Tab-separated table of C-alpha atoms in Angstrom:
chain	number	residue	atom	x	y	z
A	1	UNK	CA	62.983	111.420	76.005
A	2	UNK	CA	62.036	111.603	72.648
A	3	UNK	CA	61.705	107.651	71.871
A	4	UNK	CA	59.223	106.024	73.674
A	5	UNK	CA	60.520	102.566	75.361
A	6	UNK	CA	59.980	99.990	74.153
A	7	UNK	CA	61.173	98.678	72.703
A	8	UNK	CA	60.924	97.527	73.120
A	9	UNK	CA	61.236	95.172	75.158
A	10	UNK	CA	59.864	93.665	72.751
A	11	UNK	CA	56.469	92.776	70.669
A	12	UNK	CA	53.470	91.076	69.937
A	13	UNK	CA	49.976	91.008	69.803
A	14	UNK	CA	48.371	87.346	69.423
A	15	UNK	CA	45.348	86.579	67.851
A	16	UNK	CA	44.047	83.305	66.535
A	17	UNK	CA	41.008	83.532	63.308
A	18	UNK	CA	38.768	80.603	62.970
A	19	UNK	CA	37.431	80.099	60.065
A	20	UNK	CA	34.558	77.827	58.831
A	21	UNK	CA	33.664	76.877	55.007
A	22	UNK	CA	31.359	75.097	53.866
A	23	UNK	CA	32.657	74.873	50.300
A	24	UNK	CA	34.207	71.579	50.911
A	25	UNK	CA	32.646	68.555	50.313
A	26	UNK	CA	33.744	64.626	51.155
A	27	UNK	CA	36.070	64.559	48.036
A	28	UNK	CA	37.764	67.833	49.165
A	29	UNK	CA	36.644	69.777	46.050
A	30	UNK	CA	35.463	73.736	46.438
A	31	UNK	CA	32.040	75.349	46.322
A	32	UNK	CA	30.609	78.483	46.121
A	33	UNK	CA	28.826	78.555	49.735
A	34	UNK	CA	29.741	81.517	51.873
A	35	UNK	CA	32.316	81.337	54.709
A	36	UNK	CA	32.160	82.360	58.067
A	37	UNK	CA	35.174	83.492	60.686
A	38	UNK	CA	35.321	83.364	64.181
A	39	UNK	CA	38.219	85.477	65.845
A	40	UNK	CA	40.099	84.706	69.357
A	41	UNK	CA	41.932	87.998	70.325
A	42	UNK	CA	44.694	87.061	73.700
A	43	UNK	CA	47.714	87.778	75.177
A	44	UNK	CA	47.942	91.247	74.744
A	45	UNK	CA	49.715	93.728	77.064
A	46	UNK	CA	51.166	97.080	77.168
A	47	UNK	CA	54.700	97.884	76.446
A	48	UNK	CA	56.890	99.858	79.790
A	49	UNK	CA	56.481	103.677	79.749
A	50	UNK	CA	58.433	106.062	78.122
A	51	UNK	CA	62.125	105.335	77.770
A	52	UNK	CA	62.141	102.955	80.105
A	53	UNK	CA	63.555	99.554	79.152
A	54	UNK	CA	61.240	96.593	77.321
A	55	UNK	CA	61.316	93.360	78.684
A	56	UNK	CA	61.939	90.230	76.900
A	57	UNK	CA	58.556	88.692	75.611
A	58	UNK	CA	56.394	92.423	76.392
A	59	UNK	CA	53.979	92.486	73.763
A	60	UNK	CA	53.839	95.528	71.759
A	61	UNK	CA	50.555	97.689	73.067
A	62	UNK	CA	47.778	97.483	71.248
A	63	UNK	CA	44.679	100.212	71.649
A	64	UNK	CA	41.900	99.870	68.466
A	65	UNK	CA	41.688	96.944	66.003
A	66	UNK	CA	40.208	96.558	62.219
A	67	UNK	CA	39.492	93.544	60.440
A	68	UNK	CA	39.501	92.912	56.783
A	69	UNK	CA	38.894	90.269	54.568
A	70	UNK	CA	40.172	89.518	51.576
A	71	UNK	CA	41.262	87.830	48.192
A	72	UNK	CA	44.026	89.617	47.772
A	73	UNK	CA	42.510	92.183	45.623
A	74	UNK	CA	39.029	93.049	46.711
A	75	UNK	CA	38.229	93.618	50.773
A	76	UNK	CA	35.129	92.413	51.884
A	77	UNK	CA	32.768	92.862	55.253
A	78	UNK	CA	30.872	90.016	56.820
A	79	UNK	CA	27.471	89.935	58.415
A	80	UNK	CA	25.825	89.086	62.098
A	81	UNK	CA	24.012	85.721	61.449
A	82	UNK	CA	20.337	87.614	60.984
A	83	UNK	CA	22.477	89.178	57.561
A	84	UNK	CA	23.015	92.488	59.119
A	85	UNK	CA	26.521	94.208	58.826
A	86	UNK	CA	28.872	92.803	61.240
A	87	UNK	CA	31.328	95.005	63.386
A	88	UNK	CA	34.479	95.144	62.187
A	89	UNK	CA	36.359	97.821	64.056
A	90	UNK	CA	36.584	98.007	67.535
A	91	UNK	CA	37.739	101.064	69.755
A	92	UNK	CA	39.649	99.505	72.402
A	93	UNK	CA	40.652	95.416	73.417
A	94	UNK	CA	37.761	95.704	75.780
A	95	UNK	CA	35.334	96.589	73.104
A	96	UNK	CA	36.548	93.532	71.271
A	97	UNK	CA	36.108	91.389	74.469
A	98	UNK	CA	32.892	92.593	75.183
A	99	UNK	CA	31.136	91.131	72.348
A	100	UNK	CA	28.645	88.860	72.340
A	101	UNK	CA	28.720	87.177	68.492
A	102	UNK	CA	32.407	86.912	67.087
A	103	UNK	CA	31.265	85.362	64.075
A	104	UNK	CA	32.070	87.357	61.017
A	105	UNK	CA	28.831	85.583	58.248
A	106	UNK	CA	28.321	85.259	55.284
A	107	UNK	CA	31.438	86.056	53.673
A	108	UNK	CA	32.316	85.219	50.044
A	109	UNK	CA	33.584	81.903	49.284
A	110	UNK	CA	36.775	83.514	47.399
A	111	UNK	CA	37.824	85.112	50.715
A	112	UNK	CA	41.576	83.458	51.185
A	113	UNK	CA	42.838	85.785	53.667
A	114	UNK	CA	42.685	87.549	57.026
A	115	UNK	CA	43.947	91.022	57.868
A	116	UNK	CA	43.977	92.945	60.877
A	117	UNK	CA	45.531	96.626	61.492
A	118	UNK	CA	46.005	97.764	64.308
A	119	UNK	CA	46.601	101.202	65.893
A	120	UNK	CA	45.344	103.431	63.273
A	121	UNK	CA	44.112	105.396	65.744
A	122	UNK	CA	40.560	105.698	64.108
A	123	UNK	CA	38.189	103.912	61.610
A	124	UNK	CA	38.984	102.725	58.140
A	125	UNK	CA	36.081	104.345	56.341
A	126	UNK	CA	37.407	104.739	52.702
A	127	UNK	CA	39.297	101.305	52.239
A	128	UNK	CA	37.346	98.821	49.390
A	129	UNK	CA	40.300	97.229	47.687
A	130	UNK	CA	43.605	95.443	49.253
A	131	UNK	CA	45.958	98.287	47.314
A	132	UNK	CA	43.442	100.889	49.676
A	133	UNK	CA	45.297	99.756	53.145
A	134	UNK	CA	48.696	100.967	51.676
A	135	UNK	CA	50.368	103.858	52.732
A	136	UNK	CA	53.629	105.284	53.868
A	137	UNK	CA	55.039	105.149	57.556
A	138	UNK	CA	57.663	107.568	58.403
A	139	UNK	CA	60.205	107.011	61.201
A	140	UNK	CA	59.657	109.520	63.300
A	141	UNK	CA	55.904	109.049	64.168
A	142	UNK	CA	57.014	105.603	64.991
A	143	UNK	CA	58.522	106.146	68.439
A	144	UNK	CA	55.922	105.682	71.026
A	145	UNK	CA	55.575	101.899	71.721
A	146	UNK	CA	52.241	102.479	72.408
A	147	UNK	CA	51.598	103.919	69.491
A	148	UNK	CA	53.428	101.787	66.749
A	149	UNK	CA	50.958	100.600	63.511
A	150	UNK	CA	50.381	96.842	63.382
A	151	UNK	CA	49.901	94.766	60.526
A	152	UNK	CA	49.119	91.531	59.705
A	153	UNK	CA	47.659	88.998	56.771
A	154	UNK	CA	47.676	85.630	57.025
A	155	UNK	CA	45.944	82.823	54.287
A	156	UNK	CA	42.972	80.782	55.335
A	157	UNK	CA	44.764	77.623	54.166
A	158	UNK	CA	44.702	74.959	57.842
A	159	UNK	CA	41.493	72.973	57.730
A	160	UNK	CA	40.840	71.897	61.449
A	161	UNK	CA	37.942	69.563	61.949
A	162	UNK	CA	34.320	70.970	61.455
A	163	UNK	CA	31.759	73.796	63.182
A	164	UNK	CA	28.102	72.736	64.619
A	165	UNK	CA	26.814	72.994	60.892
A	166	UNK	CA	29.465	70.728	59.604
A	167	UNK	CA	31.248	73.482	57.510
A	168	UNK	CA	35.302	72.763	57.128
A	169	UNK	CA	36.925	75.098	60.159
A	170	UNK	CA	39.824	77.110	58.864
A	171	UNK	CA	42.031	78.650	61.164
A	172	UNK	CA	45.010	80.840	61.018
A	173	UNK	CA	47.177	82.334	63.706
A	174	UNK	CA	47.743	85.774	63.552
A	175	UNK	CA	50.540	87.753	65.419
A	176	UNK	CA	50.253	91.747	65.094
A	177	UNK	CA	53.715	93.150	64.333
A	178	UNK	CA	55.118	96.245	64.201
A	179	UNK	CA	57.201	97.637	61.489
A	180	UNK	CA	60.086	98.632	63.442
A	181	UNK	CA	62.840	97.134	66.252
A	182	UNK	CA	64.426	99.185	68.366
A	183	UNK	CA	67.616	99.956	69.941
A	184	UNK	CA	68.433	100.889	73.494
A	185	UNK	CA	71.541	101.945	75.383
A	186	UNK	CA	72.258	99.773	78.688
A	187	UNK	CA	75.324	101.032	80.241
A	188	UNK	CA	78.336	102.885	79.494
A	189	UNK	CA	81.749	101.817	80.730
A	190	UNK	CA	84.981	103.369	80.509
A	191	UNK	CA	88.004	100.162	80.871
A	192	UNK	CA	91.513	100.656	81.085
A	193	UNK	CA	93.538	98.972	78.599
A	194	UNK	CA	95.102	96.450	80.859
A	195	UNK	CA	94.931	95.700	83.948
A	196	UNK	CA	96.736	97.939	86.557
A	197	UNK	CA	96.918	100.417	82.934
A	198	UNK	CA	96.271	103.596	84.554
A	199	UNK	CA	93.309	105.419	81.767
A	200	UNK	CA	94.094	108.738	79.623
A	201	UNK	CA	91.359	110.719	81.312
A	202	UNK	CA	90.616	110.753	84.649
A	203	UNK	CA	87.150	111.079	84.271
A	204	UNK	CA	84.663	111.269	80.986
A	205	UNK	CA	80.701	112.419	80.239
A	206	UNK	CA	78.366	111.089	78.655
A	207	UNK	CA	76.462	114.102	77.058
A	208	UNK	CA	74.995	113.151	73.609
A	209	UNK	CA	73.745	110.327	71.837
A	210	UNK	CA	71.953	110.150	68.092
A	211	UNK	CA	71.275	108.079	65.838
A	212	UNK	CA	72.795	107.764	62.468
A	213	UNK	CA	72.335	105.592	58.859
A	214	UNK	CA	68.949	105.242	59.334
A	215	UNK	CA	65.828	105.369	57.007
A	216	UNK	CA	62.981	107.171	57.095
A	217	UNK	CA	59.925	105.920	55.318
A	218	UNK	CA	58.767	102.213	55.120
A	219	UNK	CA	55.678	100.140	54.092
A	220	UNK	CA	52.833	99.641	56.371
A	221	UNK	CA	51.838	95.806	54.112
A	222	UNK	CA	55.261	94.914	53.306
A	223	UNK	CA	57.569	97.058	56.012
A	224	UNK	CA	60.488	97.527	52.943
A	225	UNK	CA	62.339	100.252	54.458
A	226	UNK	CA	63.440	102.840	51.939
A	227	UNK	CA	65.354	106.925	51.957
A	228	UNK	CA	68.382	106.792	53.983
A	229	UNK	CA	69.122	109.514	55.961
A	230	UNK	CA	73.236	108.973	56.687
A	231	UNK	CA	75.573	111.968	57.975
A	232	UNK	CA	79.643	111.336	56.654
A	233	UNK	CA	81.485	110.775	60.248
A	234	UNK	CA	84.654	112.473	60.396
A	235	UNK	CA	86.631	114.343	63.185
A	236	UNK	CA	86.271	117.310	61.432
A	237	UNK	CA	82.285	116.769	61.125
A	238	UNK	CA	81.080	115.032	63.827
A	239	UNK	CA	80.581	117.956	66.683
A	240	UNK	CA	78.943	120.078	63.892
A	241	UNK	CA	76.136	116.929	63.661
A	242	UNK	CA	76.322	116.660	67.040
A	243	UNK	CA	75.646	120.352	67.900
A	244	UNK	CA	73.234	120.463	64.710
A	245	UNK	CA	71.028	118.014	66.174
A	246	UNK	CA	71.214	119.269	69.628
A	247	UNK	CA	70.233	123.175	67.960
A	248	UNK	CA	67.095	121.509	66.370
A	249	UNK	CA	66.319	119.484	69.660
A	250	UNK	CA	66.196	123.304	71.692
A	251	UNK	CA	63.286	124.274	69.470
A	252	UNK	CA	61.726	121.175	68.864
A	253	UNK	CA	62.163	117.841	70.029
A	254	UNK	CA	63.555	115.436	67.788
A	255	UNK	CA	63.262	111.732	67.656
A	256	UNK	CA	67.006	110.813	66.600
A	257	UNK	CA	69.150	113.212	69.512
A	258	UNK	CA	68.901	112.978	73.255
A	259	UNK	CA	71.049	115.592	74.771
A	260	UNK	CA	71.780	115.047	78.450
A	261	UNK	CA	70.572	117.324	81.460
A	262	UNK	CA	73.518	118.929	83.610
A	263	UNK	CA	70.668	119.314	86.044
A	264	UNK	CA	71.754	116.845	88.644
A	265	UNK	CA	68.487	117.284	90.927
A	266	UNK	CA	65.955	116.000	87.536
A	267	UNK	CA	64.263	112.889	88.161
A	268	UNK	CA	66.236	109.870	86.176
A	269	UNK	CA	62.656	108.205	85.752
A	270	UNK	CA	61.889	111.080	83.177
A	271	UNK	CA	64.916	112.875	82.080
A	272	UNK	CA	68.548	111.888	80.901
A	273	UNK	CA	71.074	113.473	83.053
A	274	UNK	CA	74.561	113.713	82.185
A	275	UNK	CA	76.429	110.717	82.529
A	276	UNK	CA	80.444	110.518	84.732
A	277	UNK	CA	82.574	107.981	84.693
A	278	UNK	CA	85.101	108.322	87.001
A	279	UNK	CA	86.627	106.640	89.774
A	280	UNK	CA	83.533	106.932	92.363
A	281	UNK	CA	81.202	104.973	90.104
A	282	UNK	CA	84.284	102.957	88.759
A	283	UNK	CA	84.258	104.731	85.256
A	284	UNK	CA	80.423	102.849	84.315
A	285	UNK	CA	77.036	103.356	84.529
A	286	UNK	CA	74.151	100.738	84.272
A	287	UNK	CA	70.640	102.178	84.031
A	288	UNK	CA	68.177	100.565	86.059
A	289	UNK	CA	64.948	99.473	86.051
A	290	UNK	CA	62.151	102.429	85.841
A	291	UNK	CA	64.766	105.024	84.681
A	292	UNK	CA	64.653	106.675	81.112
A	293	UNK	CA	67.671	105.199	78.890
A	294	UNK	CA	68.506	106.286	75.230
A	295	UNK	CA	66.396	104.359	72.808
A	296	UNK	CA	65.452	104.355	69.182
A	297	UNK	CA	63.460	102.633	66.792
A	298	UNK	CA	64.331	102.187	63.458
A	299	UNK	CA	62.584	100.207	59.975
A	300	UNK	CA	64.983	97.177	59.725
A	301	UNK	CA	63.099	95.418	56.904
A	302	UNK	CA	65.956	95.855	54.345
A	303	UNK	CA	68.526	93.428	52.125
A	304	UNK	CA	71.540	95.370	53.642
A	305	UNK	CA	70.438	95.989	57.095
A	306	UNK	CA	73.191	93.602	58.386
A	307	UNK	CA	75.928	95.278	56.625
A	308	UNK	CA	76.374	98.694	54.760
A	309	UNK	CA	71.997	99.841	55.901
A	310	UNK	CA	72.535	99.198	59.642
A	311	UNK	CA	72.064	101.782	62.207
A	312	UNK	CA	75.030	103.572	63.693
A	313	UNK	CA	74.805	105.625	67.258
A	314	UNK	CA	76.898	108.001	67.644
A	315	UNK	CA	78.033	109.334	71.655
A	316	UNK	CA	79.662	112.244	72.345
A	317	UNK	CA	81.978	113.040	75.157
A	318	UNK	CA	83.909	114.815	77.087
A	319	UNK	CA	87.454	113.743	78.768
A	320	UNK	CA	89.282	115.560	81.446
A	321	UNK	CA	92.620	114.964	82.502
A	322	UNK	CA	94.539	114.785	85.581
A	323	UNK	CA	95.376	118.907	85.026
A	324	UNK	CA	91.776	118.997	84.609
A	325	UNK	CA	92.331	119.412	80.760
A	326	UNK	CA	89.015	119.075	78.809
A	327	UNK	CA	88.894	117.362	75.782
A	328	UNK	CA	85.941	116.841	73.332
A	329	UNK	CA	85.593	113.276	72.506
A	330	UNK	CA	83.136	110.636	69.996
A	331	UNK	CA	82.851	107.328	68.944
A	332	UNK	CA	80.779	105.820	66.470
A	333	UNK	CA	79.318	102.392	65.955
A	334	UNK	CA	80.200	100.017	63.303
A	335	UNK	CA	78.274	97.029	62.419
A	336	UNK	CA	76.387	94.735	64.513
A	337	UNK	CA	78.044	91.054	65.926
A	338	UNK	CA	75.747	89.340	65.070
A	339	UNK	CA	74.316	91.891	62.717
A	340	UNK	CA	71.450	93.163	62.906
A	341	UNK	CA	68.553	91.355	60.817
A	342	UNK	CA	65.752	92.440	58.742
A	343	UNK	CA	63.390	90.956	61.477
A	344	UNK	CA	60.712	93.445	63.066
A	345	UNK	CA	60.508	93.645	66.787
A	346	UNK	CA	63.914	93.080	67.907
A	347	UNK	CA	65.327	95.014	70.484
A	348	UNK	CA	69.228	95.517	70.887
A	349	UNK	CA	70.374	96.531	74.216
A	350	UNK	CA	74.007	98.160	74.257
A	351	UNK	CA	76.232	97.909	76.344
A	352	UNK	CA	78.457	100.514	75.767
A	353	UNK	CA	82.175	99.872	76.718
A	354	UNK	CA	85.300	101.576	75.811
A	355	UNK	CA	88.601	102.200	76.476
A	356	UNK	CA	91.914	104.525	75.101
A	357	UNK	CA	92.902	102.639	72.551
A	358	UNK	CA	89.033	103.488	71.029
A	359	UNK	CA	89.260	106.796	71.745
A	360	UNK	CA	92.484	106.879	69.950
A	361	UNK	CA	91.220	105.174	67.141
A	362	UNK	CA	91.441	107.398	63.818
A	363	UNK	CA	87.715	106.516	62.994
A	364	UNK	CA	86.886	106.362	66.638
A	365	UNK	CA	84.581	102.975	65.659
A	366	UNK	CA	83.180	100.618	67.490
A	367	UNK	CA	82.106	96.905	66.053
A	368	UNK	CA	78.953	96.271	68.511
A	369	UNK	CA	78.908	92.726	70.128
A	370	UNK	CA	74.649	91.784	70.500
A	371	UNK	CA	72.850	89.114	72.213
A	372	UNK	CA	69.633	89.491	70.674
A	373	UNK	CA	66.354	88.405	72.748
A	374	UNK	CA	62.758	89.047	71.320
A	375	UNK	CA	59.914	92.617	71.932
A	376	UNK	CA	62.261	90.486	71.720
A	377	UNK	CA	65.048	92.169	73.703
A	378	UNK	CA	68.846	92.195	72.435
A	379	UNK	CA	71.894	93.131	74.258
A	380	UNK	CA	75.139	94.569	72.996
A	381	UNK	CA	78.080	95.549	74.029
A	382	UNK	CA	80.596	98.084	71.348
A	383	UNK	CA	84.061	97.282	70.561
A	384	UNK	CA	86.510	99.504	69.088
């Protein structure tokens, strides 16, 4: 599928900086000596494969690493202790671990903060000033969780005891993030109203699912999400959307759509089949470990993410009778309970159930119940 699990389940790449000063002296007062940084880089793993569920506490993968220094405005390098320039990008986590002196020297005494990207995917060559490591990240090269950009700054402010020389030791714990969380679909399950309520349909499929109210572009410092992309859902609308994004999925894959395979002999560990609920798999389905669900990350980092900015999923269906009557069916999230927070590296797992009296429903809207673990790992279940 299109989104790359991950999701999530969920995040983080750990790294603890070191730094020593020795611009303090006994009466705590600053100098102008040069600093030096030592950096600790753990804990880090790769996310599941493609589409396949993240597990609670996964960190979020992480391939090539930079380093910067800074005062907020400027960036700076540091040097090997014989005054040469230090490294400060390295290819892969083993070429991190690999080396010998991880002692970044001689760096200005102004230097209040640490900053480390991560998965850029090649060298910053061009970067001299903090405003240089801006730039734009758009949604839908944000899919593959082994791909996602990582950011992080944190202040050299926590004085810890001293190194050999005697120099102040600052340190500051630094967790890569990405600038996304992520959604996945758990199960679907088709209720009857009541109990011993015989259900409308006697059998329905699961053959679509997008994603809706989502936006598109956010910043790689900050993560502020901004540009909504948000289809009107009506019954008069929603199968053109549906059949819109399924058109531009034949062509050319798209992030935001998964339409479901008819083909009942493709492998579930790779491709979405076509979903029944009926009475031989007692009207649910529960994907399982290693198989490809729907999934979708999205930029939550937003004031209104937890109300009007949330994401909606849409699911389209198809009903058949007991006169084997076919009958073209939707529903459509509402908001998130609890909703969903401006947090990165959440994932919400949804558990998708239904019954008539949803399917009746005018706006055919569900409010999603969530149990939110950390990438993270969150699960929900819809109500109508």
């Amino acid at each position: 599928m299109k989104v790359k699990s991950f999701l999530l389940t969920a995040l983080a790449a750990s790294m603890t900086f070191v730094a020593c000063d020795n611009n303090d002296n006994e009466m705590g007062q600053l100098d102008n000596t040069p600093k030096s940084v030592s950096i600790n880089l753990s804990n880090v793993i790769s996310t599941r494969g493609a589409g396949q569920a993240i597990k609670d506490d996964s960190k979020v993968s992480l391939a090539d690493l930079q380093v910067f220094f800074t005062n907020g405005t400027t960036l700076y390098k540091g040097k090997t202790v014989s005054g040469t320039e230090a490294v400060h990008y390295f290819s892969t986590k083993d070429d991190f671990d690999s080396r010998d002196d991880r002692v970044f020297h001689f760096l200005p005494a102004e230097v209040n903060k640490v900053i480390v990207v991560g998965n850029n995917g090649s060298k910053i060559t061009e970067a001299t000033t903090y405003a240089d490591l801006q730039k734009k990240l758009a949604i839908a090269e944000q899919q593959d969780p082994q791909k996602l950009d990582l950011y992080k700054e944190v202040e050299l402010t926590s004085v810890e005891g001293q190194d050999d020389l005697g120099h102040p030791l600052y340190k500051a714990n630094v967790v890569l993030e990405p600038r996304v969380s992520r959604i996945e679909i758990g199960a679907f399950k088709y209720n009857a109203i009541a109990e011993g309520t015989p259900r409308k349909y006697t059998s329905i499929e699961v053959q679509q699912v997008m994603l809706n109210n989502y936006f598109t572009t956010a910043d790689f410092q900050v993560g502020t999400a901004s540009t909504v992309s948000k289809e009107e859902i009506t019954a008069a609308s929603v199968f053109g959307i549906f059949e819109k994004a399924a058109q531009a999925g034949a062509t050319n894959p798209v992030w935001y759509s998964d339409v479901f395979s008819a083909d009942k002999s493709a492998d579930p560990a790779t491709k979405l089949q076509v979903i029944t609920l009926g009475v031989a798999a007692q009207y649910e389905h529960a994907y399982t470990e290693g198989n490809v669900r729907p999934a979708y990350h999205f930029f939550p980092k937003d004031d209104a993410i937890g109300t009007t900015n949330h994401p909606q999923v849409l699911v389209k269906l198809i009903g058949t009778k007991s006169d084997g009557t076919k009958e073209p069916l939707y529903l459509a999230t509402s908001t998130f309970n609890p909703a969903v927070t401006a947090d990165f590296a959440k994932i919400y797992v949804m558990n998708f159930e239904f019954d008539d009296e949803d399917l009746d429903n005018p706006q055919k809207c569900v409010e999603v119940t969530v149990d939110v673990m950390s990438w993270d790992v969150v699960p929900v279940t819809p109500e109508f």
